[in-house]
PDB file of C-alpha atoms in Angstrom:
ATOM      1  CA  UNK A   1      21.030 -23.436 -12.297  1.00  0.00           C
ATOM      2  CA  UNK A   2      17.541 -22.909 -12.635  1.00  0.00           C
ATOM      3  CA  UNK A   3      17.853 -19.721 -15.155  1.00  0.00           C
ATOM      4  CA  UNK A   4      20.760 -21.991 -16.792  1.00  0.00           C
ATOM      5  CA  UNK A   5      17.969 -24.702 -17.221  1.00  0.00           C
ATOM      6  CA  UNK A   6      15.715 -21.356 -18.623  1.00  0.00           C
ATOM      7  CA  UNK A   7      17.752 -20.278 -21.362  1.00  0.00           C
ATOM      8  CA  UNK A   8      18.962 -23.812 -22.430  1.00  0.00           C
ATOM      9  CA  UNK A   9      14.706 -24.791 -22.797  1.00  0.00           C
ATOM     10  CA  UNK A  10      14.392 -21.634 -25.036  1.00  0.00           C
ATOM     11  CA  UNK A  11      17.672 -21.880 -26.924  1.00  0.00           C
ATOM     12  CA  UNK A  12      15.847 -25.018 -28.050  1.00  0.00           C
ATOM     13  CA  UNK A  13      13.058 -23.458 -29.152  1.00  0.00           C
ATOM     14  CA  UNK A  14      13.477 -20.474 -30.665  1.00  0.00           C
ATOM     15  CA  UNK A  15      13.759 -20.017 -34.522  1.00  0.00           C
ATOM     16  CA  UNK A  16      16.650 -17.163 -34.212  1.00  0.00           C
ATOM     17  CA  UNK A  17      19.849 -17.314 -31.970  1.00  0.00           C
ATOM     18  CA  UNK A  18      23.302 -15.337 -31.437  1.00  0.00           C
ATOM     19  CA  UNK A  19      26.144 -17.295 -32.511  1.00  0.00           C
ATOM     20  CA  UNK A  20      28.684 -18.062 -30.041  1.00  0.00           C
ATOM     21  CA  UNK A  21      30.911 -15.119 -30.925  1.00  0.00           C
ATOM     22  CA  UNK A  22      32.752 -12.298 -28.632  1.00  0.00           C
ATOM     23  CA  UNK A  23      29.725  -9.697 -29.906  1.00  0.00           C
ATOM     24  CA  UNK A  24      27.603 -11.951 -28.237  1.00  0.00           C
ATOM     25  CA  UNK A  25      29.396 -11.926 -24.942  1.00  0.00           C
ATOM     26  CA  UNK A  26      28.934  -8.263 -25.000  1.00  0.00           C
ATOM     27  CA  UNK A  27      25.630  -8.209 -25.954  1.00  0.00           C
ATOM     28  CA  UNK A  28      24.368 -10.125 -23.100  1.00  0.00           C
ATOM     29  CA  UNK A  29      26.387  -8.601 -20.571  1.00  0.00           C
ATOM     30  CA  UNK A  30      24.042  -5.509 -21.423  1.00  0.00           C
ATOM     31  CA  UNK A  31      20.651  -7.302 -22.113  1.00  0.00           C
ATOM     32  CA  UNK A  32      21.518  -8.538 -18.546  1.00  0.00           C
ATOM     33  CA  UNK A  33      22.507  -5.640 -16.668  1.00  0.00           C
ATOM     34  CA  UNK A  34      19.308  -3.572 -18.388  1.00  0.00           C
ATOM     35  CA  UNK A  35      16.655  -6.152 -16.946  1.00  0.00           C
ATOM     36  CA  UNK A  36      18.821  -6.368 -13.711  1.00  0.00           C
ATOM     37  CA  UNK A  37      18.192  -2.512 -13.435  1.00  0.00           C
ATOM     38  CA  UNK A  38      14.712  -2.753 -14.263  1.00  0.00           C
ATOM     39  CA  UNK A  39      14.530  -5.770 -11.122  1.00  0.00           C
ATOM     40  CA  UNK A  40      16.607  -4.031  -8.872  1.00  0.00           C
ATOM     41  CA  UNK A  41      14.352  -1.083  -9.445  1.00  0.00           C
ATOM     42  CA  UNK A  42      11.140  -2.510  -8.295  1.00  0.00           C
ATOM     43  CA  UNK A  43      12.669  -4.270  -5.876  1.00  0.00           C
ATOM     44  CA  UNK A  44      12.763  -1.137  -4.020  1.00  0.00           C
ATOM     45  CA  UNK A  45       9.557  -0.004  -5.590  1.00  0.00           C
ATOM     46  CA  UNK A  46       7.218  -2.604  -4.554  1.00  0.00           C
ATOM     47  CA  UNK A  47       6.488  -4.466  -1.174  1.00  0.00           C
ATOM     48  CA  UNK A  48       6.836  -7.418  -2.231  1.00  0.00           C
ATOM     49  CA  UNK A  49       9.972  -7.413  -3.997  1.00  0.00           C
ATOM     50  CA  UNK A  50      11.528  -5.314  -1.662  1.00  0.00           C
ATOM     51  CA  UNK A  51      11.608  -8.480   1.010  1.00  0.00           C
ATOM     52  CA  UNK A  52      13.428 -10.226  -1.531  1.00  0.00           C
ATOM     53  CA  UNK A  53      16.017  -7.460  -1.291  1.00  0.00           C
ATOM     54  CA  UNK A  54      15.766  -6.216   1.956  1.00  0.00           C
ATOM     55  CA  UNK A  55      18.390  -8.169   3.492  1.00  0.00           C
ATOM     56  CA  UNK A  56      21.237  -6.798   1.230  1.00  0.00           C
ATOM     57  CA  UNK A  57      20.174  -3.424   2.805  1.00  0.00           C
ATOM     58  CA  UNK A  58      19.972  -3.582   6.093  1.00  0.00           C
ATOM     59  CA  UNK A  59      23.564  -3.936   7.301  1.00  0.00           C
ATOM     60  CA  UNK A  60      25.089  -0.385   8.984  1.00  0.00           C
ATOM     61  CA  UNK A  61      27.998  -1.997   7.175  1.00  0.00           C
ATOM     62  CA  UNK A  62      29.425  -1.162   3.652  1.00  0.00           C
ATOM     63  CA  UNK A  63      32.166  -3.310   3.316  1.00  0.00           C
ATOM     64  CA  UNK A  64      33.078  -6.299   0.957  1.00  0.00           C
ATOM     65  CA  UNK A  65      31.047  -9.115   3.574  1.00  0.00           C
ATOM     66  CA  UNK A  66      27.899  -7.016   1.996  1.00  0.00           C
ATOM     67  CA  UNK A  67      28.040  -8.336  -1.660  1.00  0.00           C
ATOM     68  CA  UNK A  68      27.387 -12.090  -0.195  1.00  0.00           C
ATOM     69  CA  UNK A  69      24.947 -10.720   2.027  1.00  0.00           C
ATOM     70  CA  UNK A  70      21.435 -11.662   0.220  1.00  0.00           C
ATOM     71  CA  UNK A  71      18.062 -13.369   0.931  1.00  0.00           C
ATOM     72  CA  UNK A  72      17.420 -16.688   0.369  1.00  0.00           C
ATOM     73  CA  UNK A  73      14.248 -15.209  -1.516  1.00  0.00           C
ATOM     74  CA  UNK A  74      16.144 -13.387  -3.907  1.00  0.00           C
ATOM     75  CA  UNK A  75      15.831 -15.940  -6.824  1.00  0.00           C
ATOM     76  CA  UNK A  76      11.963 -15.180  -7.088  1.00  0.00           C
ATOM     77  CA  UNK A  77      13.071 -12.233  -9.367  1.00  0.00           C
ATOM     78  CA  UNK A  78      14.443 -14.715 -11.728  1.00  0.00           C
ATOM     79  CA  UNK A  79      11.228 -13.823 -13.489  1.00  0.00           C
ATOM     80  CA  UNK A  80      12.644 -10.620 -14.783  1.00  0.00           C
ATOM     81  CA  UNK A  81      14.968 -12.016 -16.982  1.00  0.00           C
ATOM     82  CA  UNK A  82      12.890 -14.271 -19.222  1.00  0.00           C
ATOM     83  CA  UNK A  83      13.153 -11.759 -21.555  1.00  0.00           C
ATOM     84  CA  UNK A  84      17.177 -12.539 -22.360  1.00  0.00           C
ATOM     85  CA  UNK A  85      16.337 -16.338 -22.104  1.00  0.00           C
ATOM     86  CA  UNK A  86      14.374 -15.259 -25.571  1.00  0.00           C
ATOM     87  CA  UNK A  87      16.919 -13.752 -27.203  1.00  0.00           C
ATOM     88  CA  UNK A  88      18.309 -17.352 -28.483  1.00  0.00           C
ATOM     89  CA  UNK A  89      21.654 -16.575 -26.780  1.00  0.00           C
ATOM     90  CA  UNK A  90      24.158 -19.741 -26.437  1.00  0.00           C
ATOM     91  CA  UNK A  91      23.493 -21.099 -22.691  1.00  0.00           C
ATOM     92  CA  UNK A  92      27.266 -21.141 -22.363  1.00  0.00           C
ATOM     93  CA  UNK A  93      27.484 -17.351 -23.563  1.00  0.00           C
ATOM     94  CA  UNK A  94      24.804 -16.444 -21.048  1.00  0.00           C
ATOM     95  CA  UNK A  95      26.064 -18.464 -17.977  1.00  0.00           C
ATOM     96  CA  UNK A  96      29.793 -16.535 -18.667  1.00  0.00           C
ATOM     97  CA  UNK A  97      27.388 -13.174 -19.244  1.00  0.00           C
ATOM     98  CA  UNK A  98      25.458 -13.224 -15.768  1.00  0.00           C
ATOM     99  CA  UNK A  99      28.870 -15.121 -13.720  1.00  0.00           C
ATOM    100  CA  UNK A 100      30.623 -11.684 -14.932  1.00  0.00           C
ATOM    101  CA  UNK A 101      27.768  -9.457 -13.856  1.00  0.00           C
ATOM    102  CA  UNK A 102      27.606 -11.202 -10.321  1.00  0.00           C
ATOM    103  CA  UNK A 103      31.353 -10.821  -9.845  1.00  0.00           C
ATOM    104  CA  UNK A 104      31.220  -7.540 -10.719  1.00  0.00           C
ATOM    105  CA  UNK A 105      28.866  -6.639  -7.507  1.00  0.00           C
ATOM    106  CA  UNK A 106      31.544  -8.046  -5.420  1.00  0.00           C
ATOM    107  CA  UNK A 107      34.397  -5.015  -5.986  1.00  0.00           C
ATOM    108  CA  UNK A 108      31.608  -2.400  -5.655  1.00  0.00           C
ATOM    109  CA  UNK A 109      30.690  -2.992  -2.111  1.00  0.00           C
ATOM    110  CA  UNK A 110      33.465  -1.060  -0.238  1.00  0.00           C
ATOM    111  CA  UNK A 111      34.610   2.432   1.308  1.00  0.00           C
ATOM    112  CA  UNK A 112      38.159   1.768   0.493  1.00  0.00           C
ATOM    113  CA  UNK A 113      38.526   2.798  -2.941  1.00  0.00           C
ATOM    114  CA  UNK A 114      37.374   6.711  -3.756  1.00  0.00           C
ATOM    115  CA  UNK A 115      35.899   7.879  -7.219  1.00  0.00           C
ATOM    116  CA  UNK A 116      37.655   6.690 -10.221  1.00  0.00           C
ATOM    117  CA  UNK A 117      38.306   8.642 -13.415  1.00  0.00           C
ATOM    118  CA  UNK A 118      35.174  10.625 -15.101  1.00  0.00           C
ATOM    119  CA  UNK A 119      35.121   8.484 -18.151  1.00  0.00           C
ATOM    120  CA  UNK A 120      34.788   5.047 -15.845  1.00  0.00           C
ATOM    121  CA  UNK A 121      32.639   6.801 -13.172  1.00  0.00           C
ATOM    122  CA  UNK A 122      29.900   8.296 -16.428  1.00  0.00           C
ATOM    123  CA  UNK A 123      29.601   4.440 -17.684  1.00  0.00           C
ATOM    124  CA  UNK A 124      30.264   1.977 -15.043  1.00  0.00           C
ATOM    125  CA  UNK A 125      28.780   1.480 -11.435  1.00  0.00           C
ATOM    126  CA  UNK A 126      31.155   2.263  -9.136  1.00  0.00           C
ATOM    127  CA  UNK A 127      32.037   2.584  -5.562  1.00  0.00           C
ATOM    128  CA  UNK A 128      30.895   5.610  -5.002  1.00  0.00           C
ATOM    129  CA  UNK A 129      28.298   5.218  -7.216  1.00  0.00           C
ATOM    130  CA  UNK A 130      26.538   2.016  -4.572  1.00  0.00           C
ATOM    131  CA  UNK A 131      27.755   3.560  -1.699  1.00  0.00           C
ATOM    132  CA  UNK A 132      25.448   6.068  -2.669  1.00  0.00           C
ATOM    133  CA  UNK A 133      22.775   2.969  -3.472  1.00  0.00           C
ATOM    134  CA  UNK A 134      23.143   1.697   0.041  1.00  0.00           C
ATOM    135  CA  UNK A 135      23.102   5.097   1.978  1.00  0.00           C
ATOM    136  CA  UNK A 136      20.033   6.373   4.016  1.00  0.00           C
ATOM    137  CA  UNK A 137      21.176   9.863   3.613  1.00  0.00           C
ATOM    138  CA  UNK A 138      17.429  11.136   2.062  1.00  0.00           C
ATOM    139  CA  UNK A 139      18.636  12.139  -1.111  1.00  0.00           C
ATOM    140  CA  UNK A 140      20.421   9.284  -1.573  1.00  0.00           C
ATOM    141  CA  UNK A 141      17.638   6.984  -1.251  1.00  0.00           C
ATOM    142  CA  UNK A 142      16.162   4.689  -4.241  1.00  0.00           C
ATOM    143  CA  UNK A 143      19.094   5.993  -6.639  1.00  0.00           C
ATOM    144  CA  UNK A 144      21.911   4.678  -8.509  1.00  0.00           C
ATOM    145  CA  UNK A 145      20.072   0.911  -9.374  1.00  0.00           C
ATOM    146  CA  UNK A 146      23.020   0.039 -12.133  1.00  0.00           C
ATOM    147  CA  UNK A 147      25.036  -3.320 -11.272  1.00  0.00           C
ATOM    148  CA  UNK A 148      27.517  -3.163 -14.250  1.00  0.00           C
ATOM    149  CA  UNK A 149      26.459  -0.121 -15.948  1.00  0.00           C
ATOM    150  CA  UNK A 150      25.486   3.235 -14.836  1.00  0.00           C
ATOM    151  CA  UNK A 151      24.106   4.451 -17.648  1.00  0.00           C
ATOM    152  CA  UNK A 152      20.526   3.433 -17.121  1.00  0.00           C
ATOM    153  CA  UNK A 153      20.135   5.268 -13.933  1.00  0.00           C
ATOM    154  CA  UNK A 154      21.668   8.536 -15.987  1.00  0.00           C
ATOM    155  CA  UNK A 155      18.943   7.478 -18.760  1.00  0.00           C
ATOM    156  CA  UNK A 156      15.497   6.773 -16.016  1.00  0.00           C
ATOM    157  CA  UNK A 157      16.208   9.466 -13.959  1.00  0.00           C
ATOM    158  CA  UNK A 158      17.673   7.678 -10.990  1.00  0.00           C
ATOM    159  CA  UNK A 159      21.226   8.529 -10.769  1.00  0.00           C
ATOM    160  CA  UNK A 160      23.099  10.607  -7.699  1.00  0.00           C
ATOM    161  CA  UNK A 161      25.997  11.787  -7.497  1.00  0.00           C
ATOM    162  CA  UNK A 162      28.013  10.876  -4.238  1.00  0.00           C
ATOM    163  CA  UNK A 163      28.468  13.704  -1.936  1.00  0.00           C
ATOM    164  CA  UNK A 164      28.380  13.691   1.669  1.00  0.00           C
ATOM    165  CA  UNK A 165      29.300  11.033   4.006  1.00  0.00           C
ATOM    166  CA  UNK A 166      26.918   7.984   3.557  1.00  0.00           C
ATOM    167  CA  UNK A 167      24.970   6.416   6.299  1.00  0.00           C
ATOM    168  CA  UNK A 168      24.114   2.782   5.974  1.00  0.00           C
ATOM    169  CA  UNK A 169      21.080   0.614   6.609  1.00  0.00           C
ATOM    170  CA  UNK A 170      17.406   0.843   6.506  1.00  0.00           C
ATOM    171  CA  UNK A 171      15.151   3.584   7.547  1.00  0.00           C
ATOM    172  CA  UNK A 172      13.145   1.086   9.905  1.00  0.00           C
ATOM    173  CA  UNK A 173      16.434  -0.483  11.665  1.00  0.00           C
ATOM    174  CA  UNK A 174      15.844  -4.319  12.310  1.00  0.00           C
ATOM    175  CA  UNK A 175      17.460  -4.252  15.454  1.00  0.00           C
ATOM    176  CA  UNK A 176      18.690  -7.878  15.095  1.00  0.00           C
ATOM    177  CA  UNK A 177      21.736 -10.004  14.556  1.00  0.00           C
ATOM    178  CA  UNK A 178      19.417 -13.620  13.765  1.00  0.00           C
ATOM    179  CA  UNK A 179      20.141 -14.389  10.316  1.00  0.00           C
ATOM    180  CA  UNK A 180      16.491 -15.886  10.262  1.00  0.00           C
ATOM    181  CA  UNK A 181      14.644 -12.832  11.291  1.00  0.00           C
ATOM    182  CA  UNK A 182      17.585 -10.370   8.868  1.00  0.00           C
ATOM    183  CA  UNK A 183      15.868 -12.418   5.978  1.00  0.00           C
ATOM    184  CA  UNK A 184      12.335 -12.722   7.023  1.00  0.00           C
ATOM    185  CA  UNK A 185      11.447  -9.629   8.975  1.00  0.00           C
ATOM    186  CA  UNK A 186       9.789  -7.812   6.028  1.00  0.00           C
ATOM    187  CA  UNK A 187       7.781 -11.373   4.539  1.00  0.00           C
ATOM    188  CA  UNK A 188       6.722 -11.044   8.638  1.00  0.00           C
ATOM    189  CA  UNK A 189       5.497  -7.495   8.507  1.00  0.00           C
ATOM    190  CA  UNK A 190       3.727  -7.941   5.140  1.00  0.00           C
ATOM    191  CA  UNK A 191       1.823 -11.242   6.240  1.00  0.00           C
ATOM    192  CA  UNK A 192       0.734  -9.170   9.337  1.00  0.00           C
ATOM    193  CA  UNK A 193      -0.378  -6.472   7.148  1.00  0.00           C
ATOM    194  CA  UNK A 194      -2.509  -9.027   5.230  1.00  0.00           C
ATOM    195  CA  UNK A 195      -4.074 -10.036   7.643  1.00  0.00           C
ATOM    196  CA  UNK A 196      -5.563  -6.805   8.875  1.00  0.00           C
ATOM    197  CA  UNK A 197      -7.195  -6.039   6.016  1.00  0.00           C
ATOM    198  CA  UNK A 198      -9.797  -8.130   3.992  1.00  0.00           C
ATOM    199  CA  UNK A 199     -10.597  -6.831   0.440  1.00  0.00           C
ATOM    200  CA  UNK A 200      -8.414  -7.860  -2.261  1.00  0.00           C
ATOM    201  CA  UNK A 201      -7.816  -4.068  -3.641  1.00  0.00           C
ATOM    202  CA  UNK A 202      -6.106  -3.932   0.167  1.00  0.00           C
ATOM    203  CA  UNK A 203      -4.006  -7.211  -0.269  1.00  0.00           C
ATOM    204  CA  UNK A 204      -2.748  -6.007  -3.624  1.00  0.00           C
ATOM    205  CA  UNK A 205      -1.674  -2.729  -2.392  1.00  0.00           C
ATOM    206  CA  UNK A 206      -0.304  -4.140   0.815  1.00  0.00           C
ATOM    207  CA  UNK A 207       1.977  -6.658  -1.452  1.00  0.00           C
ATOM    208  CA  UNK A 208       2.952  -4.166  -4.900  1.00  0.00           C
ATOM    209  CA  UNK A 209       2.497  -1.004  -3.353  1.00  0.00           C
ATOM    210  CA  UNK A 210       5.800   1.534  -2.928  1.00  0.00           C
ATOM    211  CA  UNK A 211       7.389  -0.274   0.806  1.00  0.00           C
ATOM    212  CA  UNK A 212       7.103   3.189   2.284  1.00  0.00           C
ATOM    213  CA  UNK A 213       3.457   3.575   2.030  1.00  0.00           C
ATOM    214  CA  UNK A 214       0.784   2.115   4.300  1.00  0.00           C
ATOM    215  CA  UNK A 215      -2.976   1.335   4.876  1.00  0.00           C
ATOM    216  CA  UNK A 216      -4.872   3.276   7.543  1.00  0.00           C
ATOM    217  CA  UNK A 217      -8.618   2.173   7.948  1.00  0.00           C
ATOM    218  CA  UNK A 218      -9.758   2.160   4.801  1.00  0.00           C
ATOM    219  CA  UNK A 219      -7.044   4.580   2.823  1.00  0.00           C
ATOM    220  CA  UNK A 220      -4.249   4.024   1.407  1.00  0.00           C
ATOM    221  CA  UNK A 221      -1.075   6.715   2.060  1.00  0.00           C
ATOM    222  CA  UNK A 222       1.458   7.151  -0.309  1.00  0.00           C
ATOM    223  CA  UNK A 223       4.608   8.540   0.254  1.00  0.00           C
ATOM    224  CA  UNK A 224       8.285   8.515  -1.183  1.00  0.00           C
ATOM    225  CA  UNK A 225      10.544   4.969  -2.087  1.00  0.00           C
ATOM    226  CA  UNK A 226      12.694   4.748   1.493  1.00  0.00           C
ATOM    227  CA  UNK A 227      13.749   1.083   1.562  1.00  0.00           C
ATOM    228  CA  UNK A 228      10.738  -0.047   2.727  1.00  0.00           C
ATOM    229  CA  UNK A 229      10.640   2.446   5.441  1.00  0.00           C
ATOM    230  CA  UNK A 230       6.931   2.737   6.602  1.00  0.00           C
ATOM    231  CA  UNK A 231       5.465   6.069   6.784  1.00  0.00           C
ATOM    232  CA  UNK A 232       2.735   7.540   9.193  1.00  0.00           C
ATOM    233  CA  UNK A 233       0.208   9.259   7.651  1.00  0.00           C
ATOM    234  CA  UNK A 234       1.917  12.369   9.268  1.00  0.00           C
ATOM    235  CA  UNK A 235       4.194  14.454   6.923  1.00  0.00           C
ATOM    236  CA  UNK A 236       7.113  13.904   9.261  1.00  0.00           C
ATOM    237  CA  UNK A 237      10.805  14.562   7.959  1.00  0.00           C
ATOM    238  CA  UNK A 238      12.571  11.065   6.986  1.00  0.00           C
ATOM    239  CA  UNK A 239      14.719   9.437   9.225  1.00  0.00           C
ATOM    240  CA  UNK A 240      13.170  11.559  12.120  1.00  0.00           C
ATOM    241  CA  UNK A 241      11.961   8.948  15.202  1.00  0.00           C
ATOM    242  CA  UNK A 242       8.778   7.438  14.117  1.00  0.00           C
ATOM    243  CA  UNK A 243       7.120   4.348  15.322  1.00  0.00           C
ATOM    244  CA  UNK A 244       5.291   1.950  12.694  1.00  0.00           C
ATOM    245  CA  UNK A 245       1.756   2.049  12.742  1.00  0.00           C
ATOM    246  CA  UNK A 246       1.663  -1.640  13.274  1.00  0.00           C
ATOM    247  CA  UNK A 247       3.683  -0.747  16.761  1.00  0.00           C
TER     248      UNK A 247
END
């Protein structure tokens, strides 16, 4: 309602606007799904966002149940997709745009159906394609970002191709079936973290630094996206038993 609310402000504004046409449908759908990549990407890239996310992740579960399984945080990242409420699209076109790229997440989330034919599987997010998104396997982690289209992962580097058997979750387990605590563990963690540490070079690290890195003393550790897995300063293997530093 709120983005609605967005676009209808700027649509208001604006000198220049899409007409109300099918080309327009189209065009959104993709202005939408590009900026959802680019939000879904720093989501796992950066502490903060990740605890907006976080909670779509860490079910051992891949099954339909998972595409309704989000944060109540999650609309924070609405700020990502200002950018299409300034494209003078029709608020109608764009509330049909984003309705059809949130559906679309639904069908993704399962085991049951296998890879689909190469010309569907090279453009579309599929599947296999987020099974691969959701797995902890290592070099499965941080890939395949697409919702609609996976195209921009085979453009930015970030696409994998599904291979052996997934394993689902979170590389720090929450241990936990309170919905409460499945939404707010990670705001917990990084509150705790803040208040450790007292310079603001720290606090800025702590919040938009990669999830998997972490403060020690006075450094700062950096280490490879793992779904806001947090490292030691050790070089250990990931997914090997490890303890946070805050334990």
């Amino acid at each position: 309602v709120v983005l609605f609310g967005i676009v209808l402000y700027f649509y208001n504004l604006l000198p220049w606007y899409w007409p109300p046409a099918w080309y327009s449908y189209i065009a959104c759908i993709i202005a939408i799904d590009f900026f959802r990549y680019w939000a879904h990407r720093i989501a796992h890239e950066q502490r903060f966002w990740w605890a907006t996310h976080v909670t779509h992740h860490n079910s051992e579960q891949y099954n339909f149940t998972v595409g309704f399984r989000l944060s109540w945080t999650q609309h924070i990242k609405i700020i990502f997709f200002l950018p299409v409420a300034m494209m003078g699209f029709h608020p109608v076109v764009f509330f049909i745009a984003n309705q059809i790229e949130v559906l679309y997440q639904f069908w993704i989330h399962t085991e049951l159906i296998k890879k689909l034919p190469r010309p569907i599987e090279y453009i579309f997010t599929t599947p296999s394609h987020h099974r691969v998104h959701h797995a902890t396997n290592e070099h499965y982690l941080d890939k395949n970002y697409g919702s609609t289209f996976i195209i921009w992962d085979r453009m930015f580097g970030t696409f994998q191709e599904e291979g052996e058997q997934a394993e689902y979750g979170i590389l720090k387990p929450v241990n936990s079936y309170n919905p409460v605590w499945l939404v707010f563990h990670e705001w917990v963690d990084i509150f705790k973290d803040l208040a450790r540490y007292r310079t603001p070079r720290a606090w800025w690290r702590i919040l938009f630094g990669n999830p998997s890195m972490v403060l020690d003393k006075e450094h700062y550790y950096g280490g490879k996206p793992a779904k806001g897995y947090v490292l030691k300063k050790q070089n250990l293997p990931l997914g090997s038993s490890m303890k946070s530093p805050k334990e």
